[in-house]
Amino acid sequence: MLDSKYIEENLETVVKKIKDRGAEFDTESFKSLDQERKRIISQVEKLENERNVGSKKVGELRRDGKADEAGELQTELKEKSEQIKQLSEERKKADEDFRDFLLTVPNIPHDSVPVGDSDADNVEVKNWGKKREFGFEPKDHVEIGKALDILDLDRAAKITGARFALYKGLGARLERALANFMLDLHTGEHGYSEVLPPFMANTASFIGTGNLPKFEEDLFKIQGTDYYLIPTAEVPVTNIYRDEILSEEDLPLKYAAYTPCFRSEAGSYGKDVRGIIRQHQFNKVELVKFAHPDTSYEEHESLTENAARVLELLGLPYRIVVLSTGDMGFSSAKTYDIEVWVPAENTYREISSCSNFEDFQARRASIRFRPKGGGKVRLVHTLNGSGLAVGRCVIGILENYQEEDGSVRIPDVLVPYMGGVQEITV
RNA sequence: GGAGAGGUGGCCGAGUACGGUCGAAGGCGCUCGCCUGCUAAGCGAGUAAAGGGCUUAAACCCUUUCGUGGGUUCAAAUCCCACCCUCUCCGCCA
């Protein structure tokens, strides 16, 4: 959520920046909702003040034994109270309308973000690793997984439905090994604290991160409750500090969480239907930071590096792109996507999305800190990124490390996590 | 699921029997000053947030907020109702 005062004072910038994102900022609605709200507020508050002054007087009169006068005044105030009650309803409505409006306005892109319409305008900022020259036609992860009997999508479909996976044997082990490896790396070398949050969160939490009210169709809701399955650990972890005031010296706070993620993938019918690229349920290690506003962009760079480090240690070629204004997520001010090389598709595939939300989420979730020398509390900046999506890492390993005989070599760093297994063979 | 206790400021914690003088004692923490060879201790002062008005800005004024939402009342932290959460005991359970 943007600061309404900031919008008011920088209307032109806001309109332009939102337009860069391919959305539209409705200036007229903003102005009329804001004015209507302010008009009612001053009206109500004037009446409330009169009532409060009067009530105090009643108390004094009664104490002085002037019951008659007090009674008269009470009758008068009763009427005023009725008015207040009515106007308060209007005020509530006006406040809600205004907030609802603000909640649907996306974040403003950072100045360093390339302006563009779509992913075609994203800009590559880094390219790492050497793509392997296969002396044979590389198979895709579905074929490899099936041949090695480590991935069974048909039976997963029987158990649940499309877009679910059943990992078996060393496949299941590989998933677990990757998760453990990533967590150890981020907690041991990158300074993140491990957390294991709930896999469901309530409406307030989802509003805090910006997933609600706009994107409910992307979520799985638990019937009969106020809970949704999390589509990413970003939701529960960012909300750890919702409605709290932190100390400046505690910043930045860095968390790593390994959780399953659940996404309805509404609107992606027919897209990425093959394999485990796009699933209703997948596992992910998520990195989340609560940063000081002055240093959040440095934290953004280091978070992205921390995530990319996983791929470097795994020896998987990747590139990093800055998302253009037209391709960014709703809450983000700047996003880097890390994309892993997928040989069978002869393309790069997103494996991590690292964003700085600045104070957009913090304002919604009311996450603040108290400056060291005293003074007004300020909103923190929140950041997060996958570090990494485990299932897509499996794809990367299976496809990049496959041999002509159908076996798959295990990257050295994972071997200890695989109980010494160095390759998966038929 | 059953019975009971409780949710108050950055934190701890009084206040709720008799509604008004309670944005709320006291303590801790923090900030500033004094004091001390340094540190600690001590002394003094200050220290909630959000919104609105006014303003270049600040000061200032007003409103709201004592788990959440309703209700009673001229007036609610305090009375009534519903819900949420925490703790203790019982039952059930991985």
PDB file of N, CA and C (backbone and C1' of nucleotides) in Angstrom, chain A residues 5 37-38 41 45 48-49 51-52 55 58 62 74 77-78 81 85 92 245 368 370 376, chain B residues 10 20-21 30-31 48-53 62-64 69-75 85:
ATOM      1  N   LYS A   5      -0.530  10.271   1.714  1.00  0.00           N
ATOM      2  CA  LYS A   5       0.052  11.624   1.689  1.00  0.00           C
ATOM      3  C   LYS A   5       1.081  11.742   0.577  1.00  0.00           C
ATOM      4  N   ARG A  37     -13.731  11.488   2.674  1.00  0.00           N
ATOM      5  CA  ARG A  37     -13.302  10.960   3.956  1.00  0.00           C
ATOM      6  C   ARG A  37     -12.942  12.108   4.908  1.00  0.00           C
ATOM      7  N   LYS A  38     -12.173  13.028   4.423  1.00  0.00           N
ATOM      8  CA  LYS A  38     -11.745  14.133   5.274  1.00  0.00           C
ATOM      9  C   LYS A  38     -12.928  15.007   5.703  1.00  0.00           C
ATOM     10  N   ILE A  41     -14.729  13.183   8.452  1.00  0.00           N
ATOM     11  CA  ILE A  41     -13.924  13.133   9.665  1.00  0.00           C
ATOM     12  C   ILE A  41     -14.022  14.435  10.453  1.00  0.00           C
ATOM     13  N   GLU A  45     -15.660  14.686  14.132  1.00  0.00           N
ATOM     14  CA  GLU A  45     -14.786  15.047  15.251  1.00  0.00           C
ATOM     15  C   GLU A  45     -15.251  16.316  15.949  1.00  0.00           C
ATOM     16  N   GLU A  48     -18.004  15.129  18.177  1.00  0.00           N
ATOM     17  CA  GLU A  48     -17.458  14.343  19.290  1.00  0.00           C
ATOM     18  C   GLU A  48     -16.862  15.250  20.351  1.00  0.00           C
ATOM     19  N   ASN A  49     -16.189  16.278  19.861  1.00  0.00           N
ATOM     20  CA  ASN A  49     -15.593  17.224  20.801  1.00  0.00           C
ATOM     21  C   ASN A  49     -16.667  17.898  21.647  1.00  0.00           C
ATOM     22  N   ARG A  51     -19.613  16.803  22.356  1.00  0.00           N
ATOM     23  CA  ARG A  51     -20.177  15.815  23.272  1.00  0.00           C
ATOM     24  C   ARG A  51     -19.263  15.604  24.472  1.00  0.00           C
ATOM     25  N   ASN A  52     -17.959  15.461  24.175  1.00  0.00           N
ATOM     26  CA  ASN A  52     -17.012  15.222  25.255  1.00  0.00           C
ATOM     27  C   ASN A  52     -16.982  16.368  26.255  1.00  0.00           C
ATOM     28  N   SER A  55     -20.224  16.191  28.228  1.00  0.00           N
ATOM     29  CA  SER A  55     -20.256  15.081  29.181  1.00  0.00           C
ATOM     30  C   SER A  55     -19.472  15.421  30.435  1.00  0.00           C
ATOM     31  N   VAL A  58     -21.530  17.588  32.554  1.00  0.00           N
ATOM     32  CA  VAL A  58     -22.557  16.850  33.278  1.00  0.00           C
ATOM     33  C   VAL A  58     -21.988  16.315  34.577  1.00  0.00           C
ATOM     34  N   ARG A  62     -23.302  17.376  38.326  1.00  0.00           N
ATOM     35  CA  ARG A  62     -23.821  16.377  39.250  1.00  0.00           C
ATOM     36  C   ARG A  62     -23.074  16.427  40.583  1.00  0.00           C
ATOM     37  N   GLN A  74     -28.049  16.650  29.555  1.00  0.00           N
ATOM     38  CA  GLN A  74     -28.041  15.262  29.088  1.00  0.00           C
ATOM     39  C   GLN A  74     -28.990  15.061  27.919  1.00  0.00           C
ATOM     40  N   LEU A  77     -27.455  16.382  24.907  1.00  0.00           N
ATOM     41  CA  LEU A  77     -26.325  15.585  24.436  1.00  0.00           C
ATOM     42  C   LEU A  77     -26.781  14.272  23.818  1.00  0.00           C
ATOM     43  N   LYS A  78     -27.920  13.802  24.308  1.00  0.00           N
ATOM     44  CA  LYS A  78     -28.428  12.549  23.770  1.00  0.00           C
ATOM     45  C   LYS A  78     -28.651  12.674  22.267  1.00  0.00           C
ATOM     46  N   SER A  81     -25.415  12.649  20.461  1.00  0.00           N
ATOM     47  CA  SER A  81     -24.904  11.285  20.411  1.00  0.00           C
ATOM     48  C   SER A  81     -25.502  10.498  19.251  1.00  0.00           C
ATOM     49  N   LYS A  85     -23.542   8.852  16.098  1.00  0.00           N
ATOM     50  CA  LYS A  85     -23.687   7.443  15.734  1.00  0.00           C
ATOM     51  C   LYS A  85     -23.917   7.288  14.240  1.00  0.00           C
ATOM     52  N   LYS A  92     -16.996   5.354   8.752  1.00  0.00           N
ATOM     53  CA  LYS A  92     -16.444   4.020   8.610  1.00  0.00           C
ATOM     54  C   LYS A  92     -16.455   3.597   7.139  1.00  0.00           C
ATOM     55  N   ILE A 245       6.712  -3.116  16.590  1.00  0.00           N
ATOM     56  CA  ILE A 245       7.728  -2.073  16.441  1.00  0.00           C
ATOM     57  C   ILE A 245       9.068  -2.678  16.831  1.00  0.00           C
ATOM     58  N   ARG A 368       7.217  -1.758  11.845  1.00  0.00           N
ATOM     59  CA  ARG A 368       7.987  -0.515  11.975  1.00  0.00           C
ATOM     60  C   ARG A 368       9.185  -0.705  12.894  1.00  0.00           C
ATOM     61  N   ARG A 370      11.881   1.641  15.710  1.00  0.00           N
ATOM     62  CA  ARG A 370      12.113   2.881  16.419  1.00  0.00           C
ATOM     63  C   ARG A 370      13.558   3.299  16.180  1.00  0.00           C
ATOM     64  N   LYS A 376      10.432   9.671  15.597  1.00  0.00           N
ATOM     65  CA  LYS A 376       9.253   8.968  15.097  1.00  0.00           C
ATOM     66  C   LYS A 376       9.582   7.562  14.608  1.00  0.00           C
TER      67      LYS A 376
ATOM     68  P     G B  10       3.650   0.856  22.196  1.00  0.00           P
ATOM     69  O5'   G B  10       5.125   0.308  22.415  1.00  0.00           O
ATOM     70  C5'   G B  10       5.752  -0.423  21.369  1.00  0.00           C
ATOM     71  C4'   G B  10       6.981  -1.092  21.903  1.00  0.00           C
ATOM     72  C3'   G B  10       6.757  -1.933  23.152  1.00  0.00           C
ATOM     73  O3'   G B  10       6.291  -3.214  22.817  1.00  0.00           O
ATOM     74  C1'   G B  10       8.634  -0.542  23.467  1.00  0.00           C
ATOM     75  P     G B  20     -15.137   6.392  37.036  1.00  0.00           P
ATOM     76  O5'   G B  20     -15.555   7.679  36.204  1.00  0.00           O
ATOM     77  C5'   G B  20     -15.147   7.810  34.861  1.00  0.00           C
ATOM     78  C4'   G B  20     -15.355   9.222  34.388  1.00  0.00           C
ATOM     79  C3'   G B  20     -14.584  10.255  35.180  1.00  0.00           C
ATOM     80  O3'   G B  20     -13.767  10.893  34.233  1.00  0.00           O
ATOM     81  C1'   G B  20     -16.877  10.883  34.933  1.00  0.00           C
ATOM     82  P     U B  21     -12.449  11.203  33.863  1.00  0.00           P
ATOM     83  O5'   U B  21     -12.174  12.479  34.769  1.00  0.00           O
ATOM     84  C5'   U B  21     -11.022  13.271  34.555  1.00  0.00           C
ATOM     85  C4'   U B  21     -10.414  13.660  35.860  1.00  0.00           C
ATOM     86  C3'   U B  21      -9.583  12.593  36.545  1.00  0.00           C
ATOM     87  O3'   U B  21      -8.325  12.439  35.934  1.00  0.00           O
ATOM     88  C1'   U B  21     -10.897  13.727  38.140  1.00  0.00           C
ATOM     89  P     C B  30      18.735   1.077  28.170  1.00  0.00           P
ATOM     90  O5'   C B  30      18.075   2.155  27.198  1.00  0.00           O
ATOM     91  C5'   C B  30      17.795   1.823  25.839  1.00  0.00           C
ATOM     92  C4'   C B  30      16.953   2.905  25.209  1.00  0.00           C
ATOM     93  C3'   C B  30      17.531   4.314  25.315  1.00  0.00           C
ATOM     94  O3'   C B  30      18.501   4.547  24.313  1.00  0.00           O
ATOM     95  C1'   C B  30      15.255   4.361  25.926  1.00  0.00           C
ATOM     96  P     U B  31      19.733   5.528  24.639  1.00  0.00           P
ATOM     97  O5'   U B  31      19.063   6.976  24.554  1.00  0.00           O
ATOM     98  C5'   U B  31      18.568   7.470  23.313  1.00  0.00           C
ATOM     99  C4'   U B  31      17.969   8.836  23.509  1.00  0.00           C
ATOM    100  C3'   U B  31      18.860   9.822  24.263  1.00  0.00           C
ATOM    101  O3'   U B  31      19.814  10.420  23.408  1.00  0.00           O
ATOM    102  C1'   U B  31      16.683   9.883  25.175  1.00  0.00           C
ATOM    103  P     A B  48       4.897   9.759  24.833  1.00  0.00           P
ATOM    104  O5'   A B  48       4.527   8.606  23.790  1.00  0.00           O
ATOM    105  C5'   A B  48       5.486   7.613  23.484  1.00  0.00           C
ATOM    106  C4'   A B  48       4.796   6.492  22.771  1.00  0.00           C
ATOM    107  C3'   A B  48       4.179   6.880  21.429  1.00  0.00           C
ATOM    108  O3'   A B  48       5.137   6.816  20.400  1.00  0.00           O
ATOM    109  C1'   A B  48       2.592   5.695  22.712  1.00  0.00           C
ATOM    110  P     A B  49       5.002   7.664  19.090  1.00  0.00           P
ATOM    111  O5'   A B  49       3.815   6.928  18.332  1.00  0.00           O
ATOM    112  C5'   A B  49       4.028   5.639  17.762  1.00  0.00           C
ATOM    113  C4'   A B  49       2.721   5.064  17.295  1.00  0.00           C
ATOM    114  C3'   A B  49       1.984   5.880  16.243  1.00  0.00           C
ATOM    115  O3'   A B  49       2.486   5.628  14.949  1.00  0.00           O
ATOM    116  C1'   A B  49       0.477   5.257  17.937  1.00  0.00           C
ATOM    117  P     A B  50       2.379   6.747  13.843  1.00  0.00           P
ATOM    118  O5'   A B  50       0.831   6.685  13.452  1.00  0.00           O
ATOM    119  C5'   A B  50       0.301   5.522  12.818  1.00  0.00           C
ATOM    120  C4'   A B  50      -1.194   5.623  12.732  1.00  0.00           C
ATOM    121  C3'   A B  50      -1.725   6.887  12.066  1.00  0.00           C
ATOM    122  O3'   A B  50      -1.700   6.806  10.654  1.00  0.00           O
ATOM    123  C1'   A B  50      -2.900   6.518  14.064  1.00  0.00           C
ATOM    124  P     G B  51      -1.497   8.143   9.820  1.00  0.00           P
ATOM    125  O5'   G B  51      -2.903   8.875   9.989  1.00  0.00           O
ATOM    126  C5'   G B  51      -4.063   8.322   9.403  1.00  0.00           C
ATOM    127  C4'   G B  51      -5.280   9.051   9.900  1.00  0.00           C
ATOM    128  C3'   G B  51      -5.331  10.546   9.609  1.00  0.00           C
ATOM    129  O3'   G B  51      -5.700  10.825   8.278  1.00  0.00           O
ATOM    130  C1'   G B  51      -6.000  10.157  11.833  1.00  0.00           C
ATOM    131  P     G B  52      -5.212  12.180   7.594  1.00  0.00           P
ATOM    132  O5'   G B  52      -6.094  13.271   8.332  1.00  0.00           O
ATOM    133  C5'   G B  52      -7.475  13.371   8.049  1.00  0.00           C
ATOM    134  C4'   G B  52      -8.115  14.390   8.941  1.00  0.00           C
ATOM    135  C3'   G B  52      -7.584  15.813   8.837  1.00  0.00           C
ATOM    136  O3'   G B  52      -8.058  16.490   7.695  1.00  0.00           O
ATOM    137  C1'   G B  52      -7.845  15.252  11.104  1.00  0.00           C
ATOM    138  P     G B  53      -7.214  17.693   7.079  1.00  0.00           P
ATOM    139  O5'   G B  53      -7.341  18.826   8.192  1.00  0.00           O
ATOM    140  C5'   G B  53      -8.591  19.473   8.420  1.00  0.00           C
ATOM    141  C4'   G B  53      -8.449  20.483   9.513  1.00  0.00           C
ATOM    142  C3'   G B  53      -7.436  21.582   9.276  1.00  0.00           C
ATOM    143  O3'   G B  53      -7.955  22.608   8.450  1.00  0.00           O
ATOM    144  C1'   G B  53      -7.194  20.746  11.478  1.00  0.00           C
ATOM    145  P     C B  62      -7.468  20.196  22.752  1.00  0.00           P
ATOM    146  O5'   C B  62      -8.289  19.425  21.626  1.00  0.00           O
ATOM    147  C5'   C B  62      -9.520  19.954  21.162  1.00  0.00           C
ATOM    148  C4'   C B  62      -9.971  19.176  19.949  1.00  0.00           C
ATOM    149  C3'   C B  62     -10.087  17.670  20.143  1.00  0.00           C
ATOM    150  O3'   C B  62     -11.292  17.321  20.805  1.00  0.00           O
ATOM    151  C1'   C B  62      -8.988  18.119  18.105  1.00  0.00           C
ATOM    152  P     U B  63     -11.338  15.982  21.682  1.00  0.00           P
ATOM    153  O5'   U B  63     -11.401  14.874  20.545  1.00  0.00           O
ATOM    154  C5'   U B  63     -12.524  14.812  19.679  1.00  0.00           C
ATOM    155  C4'   U B  63     -12.303  13.721  18.664  1.00  0.00           C
ATOM    156  C3'   U B  63     -11.965  12.355  19.243  1.00  0.00           C
ATOM    157  O3'   U B  63     -13.126  11.676  19.679  1.00  0.00           O
ATOM    158  C1'   U B  63     -10.491  12.847  17.464  1.00  0.00           C
ATOM    159  P     U B  64     -13.011  10.658  20.912  1.00  0.00           P
ATOM    160  O5'   U B  64     -12.295   9.420  20.208  1.00  0.00           O
ATOM    161  C5'   U B  64     -12.927   8.745  19.125  1.00  0.00           C
ATOM    162  C4'   U B  64     -11.948   7.793  18.478  1.00  0.00           C
ATOM    163  C3'   U B  64     -11.331   6.765  19.413  1.00  0.00           C
ATOM    164  O3'   U B  64     -12.203   5.666  19.602  1.00  0.00           O
ATOM    165  C1'   U B  64      -9.642   7.723  18.064  1.00  0.00           C
ATOM    166  P     G B  69     -12.304  -3.223  16.498  1.00  0.00           P
ATOM    167  O5'   G B  69     -13.750  -3.877  16.366  1.00  0.00           O
ATOM    168  C5'   G B  69     -14.122  -4.512  15.157  1.00  0.00           C
ATOM    169  C4'   G B  69     -15.477  -5.159  15.310  1.00  0.00           C
ATOM    170  C3'   G B  69     -16.569  -4.250  15.831  1.00  0.00           C
ATOM    171  O3'   G B  69     -17.079  -3.408  14.824  1.00  0.00           O
ATOM    172  C1'   G B  69     -16.663  -6.323  16.960  1.00  0.00           C
ATOM    173  P     G B  70     -18.067  -2.200  15.252  1.00  0.00           P
ATOM    174  O5'   G B  70     -19.356  -3.015  15.703  1.00  0.00           O
ATOM    175  C5'   G B  70     -20.371  -2.343  16.386  1.00  0.00           C
ATOM    176  C4'   G B  70     -21.378  -3.347  16.887  1.00  0.00           C
ATOM    177  C3'   G B  70     -22.294  -2.789  17.958  1.00  0.00           C
ATOM    178  O3'   G B  70     -23.354  -2.042  17.390  1.00  0.00           O
ATOM    179  C1'   G B  70     -21.394  -4.812  18.726  1.00  0.00           C
ATOM    180  P     G B  71     -23.654  -0.604  18.021  1.00  0.00           P
ATOM    181  O5'   G B  71     -24.334  -0.975  19.406  1.00  0.00           O
ATOM    182  C5'   G B  71     -25.460  -1.843  19.426  1.00  0.00           C
ATOM    183  C4'   G B  71     -25.756  -2.280  20.826  1.00  0.00           C
ATOM    184  C3'   G B  71     -26.012  -1.172  21.835  1.00  0.00           C
ATOM    185  O3'   G B  71     -27.311  -0.618  21.707  1.00  0.00           O
ATOM    186  C1'   G B  71     -24.633  -2.820  22.805  1.00  0.00           C
ATOM    187  P     U B  72     -27.568   0.869  22.157  1.00  0.00           P
ATOM    188  O5'   U B  72     -27.463   0.782  23.739  1.00  0.00           O
ATOM    189  C5'   U B  72     -28.439   0.067  24.495  1.00  0.00           C
ATOM    190  C4'   U B  72     -28.120   0.171  25.959  1.00  0.00           C
ATOM    191  C3'   U B  72     -27.941   1.587  26.479  1.00  0.00           C
ATOM    192  O3'   U B  72     -29.198   2.211  26.757  1.00  0.00           O
ATOM    193  C1'   U B  72     -26.186   0.222  27.285  1.00  0.00           C
ATOM    194  P     U B  73     -29.468   3.687  26.219  1.00  0.00           P
ATOM    195  O5'   U B  73     -28.478   4.565  27.083  1.00  0.00           O
ATOM    196  C5'   U B  73     -28.625   4.624  28.492  1.00  0.00           C
ATOM    197  C4'   U B  73     -27.457   5.351  29.092  1.00  0.00           C
ATOM    198  C3'   U B  73     -27.150   6.707  28.460  1.00  0.00           C
ATOM    199  O3'   U B  73     -28.016   7.725  28.952  1.00  0.00           O
ATOM    200  C1'   U B  73     -25.143   5.482  28.785  1.00  0.00           C
ATOM    201  P     C B  74     -28.529   8.819  27.939  1.00  0.00           P
ATOM    202  O5'   C B  74     -27.226   9.675  27.637  1.00  0.00           O
ATOM    203  C5'   C B  74     -27.203  10.616  26.555  1.00  0.00           C
ATOM    204  C4'   C B  74     -25.988  11.493  26.687  1.00  0.00           C
ATOM    205  C3'   C B  74     -24.680  10.745  26.874  1.00  0.00           C
ATOM    206  O3'   C B  74     -24.147  10.331  25.628  1.00  0.00           O
ATOM    207  C1'   C B  74     -24.824  12.471  28.483  1.00  0.00           C
ATOM    208  P     A B  75     -23.495   8.878  25.489  1.00  0.00           P
ATOM    209  O5'   A B  75     -22.240   8.976  26.468  1.00  0.00           O
ATOM    210  C5'   A B  75     -21.124   9.792  26.092  1.00  0.00           C
ATOM    211  C4'   A B  75     -20.113   9.801  27.190  1.00  0.00           C
ATOM    212  C3'   A B  75     -19.583   8.445  27.611  1.00  0.00           C
ATOM    213  O3'   A B  75     -18.532   8.029  26.756  1.00  0.00           O
ATOM    214  C1'   A B  75     -20.140   9.713  29.521  1.00  0.00           C
ATOM    215  P     C B  85      -8.691 -18.604  17.972  1.00  0.00           P
ATOM    216  O5'   C B  85      -7.560 -17.945  18.880  1.00  0.00           O
ATOM    217  C5'   C B  85      -6.450 -17.278  18.298  1.00  0.00           C
ATOM    218  C4'   C B  85      -5.689 -16.531  19.356  1.00  0.00           C
ATOM    219  C3'   C B  85      -5.187 -17.376  20.520  1.00  0.00           C
ATOM    220  O3'   C B  85      -3.998 -18.070  20.213  1.00  0.00           O
ATOM    221  C1'   C B  85      -6.200 -15.414  21.359  1.00  0.00           C
TER     222        C B  85
END
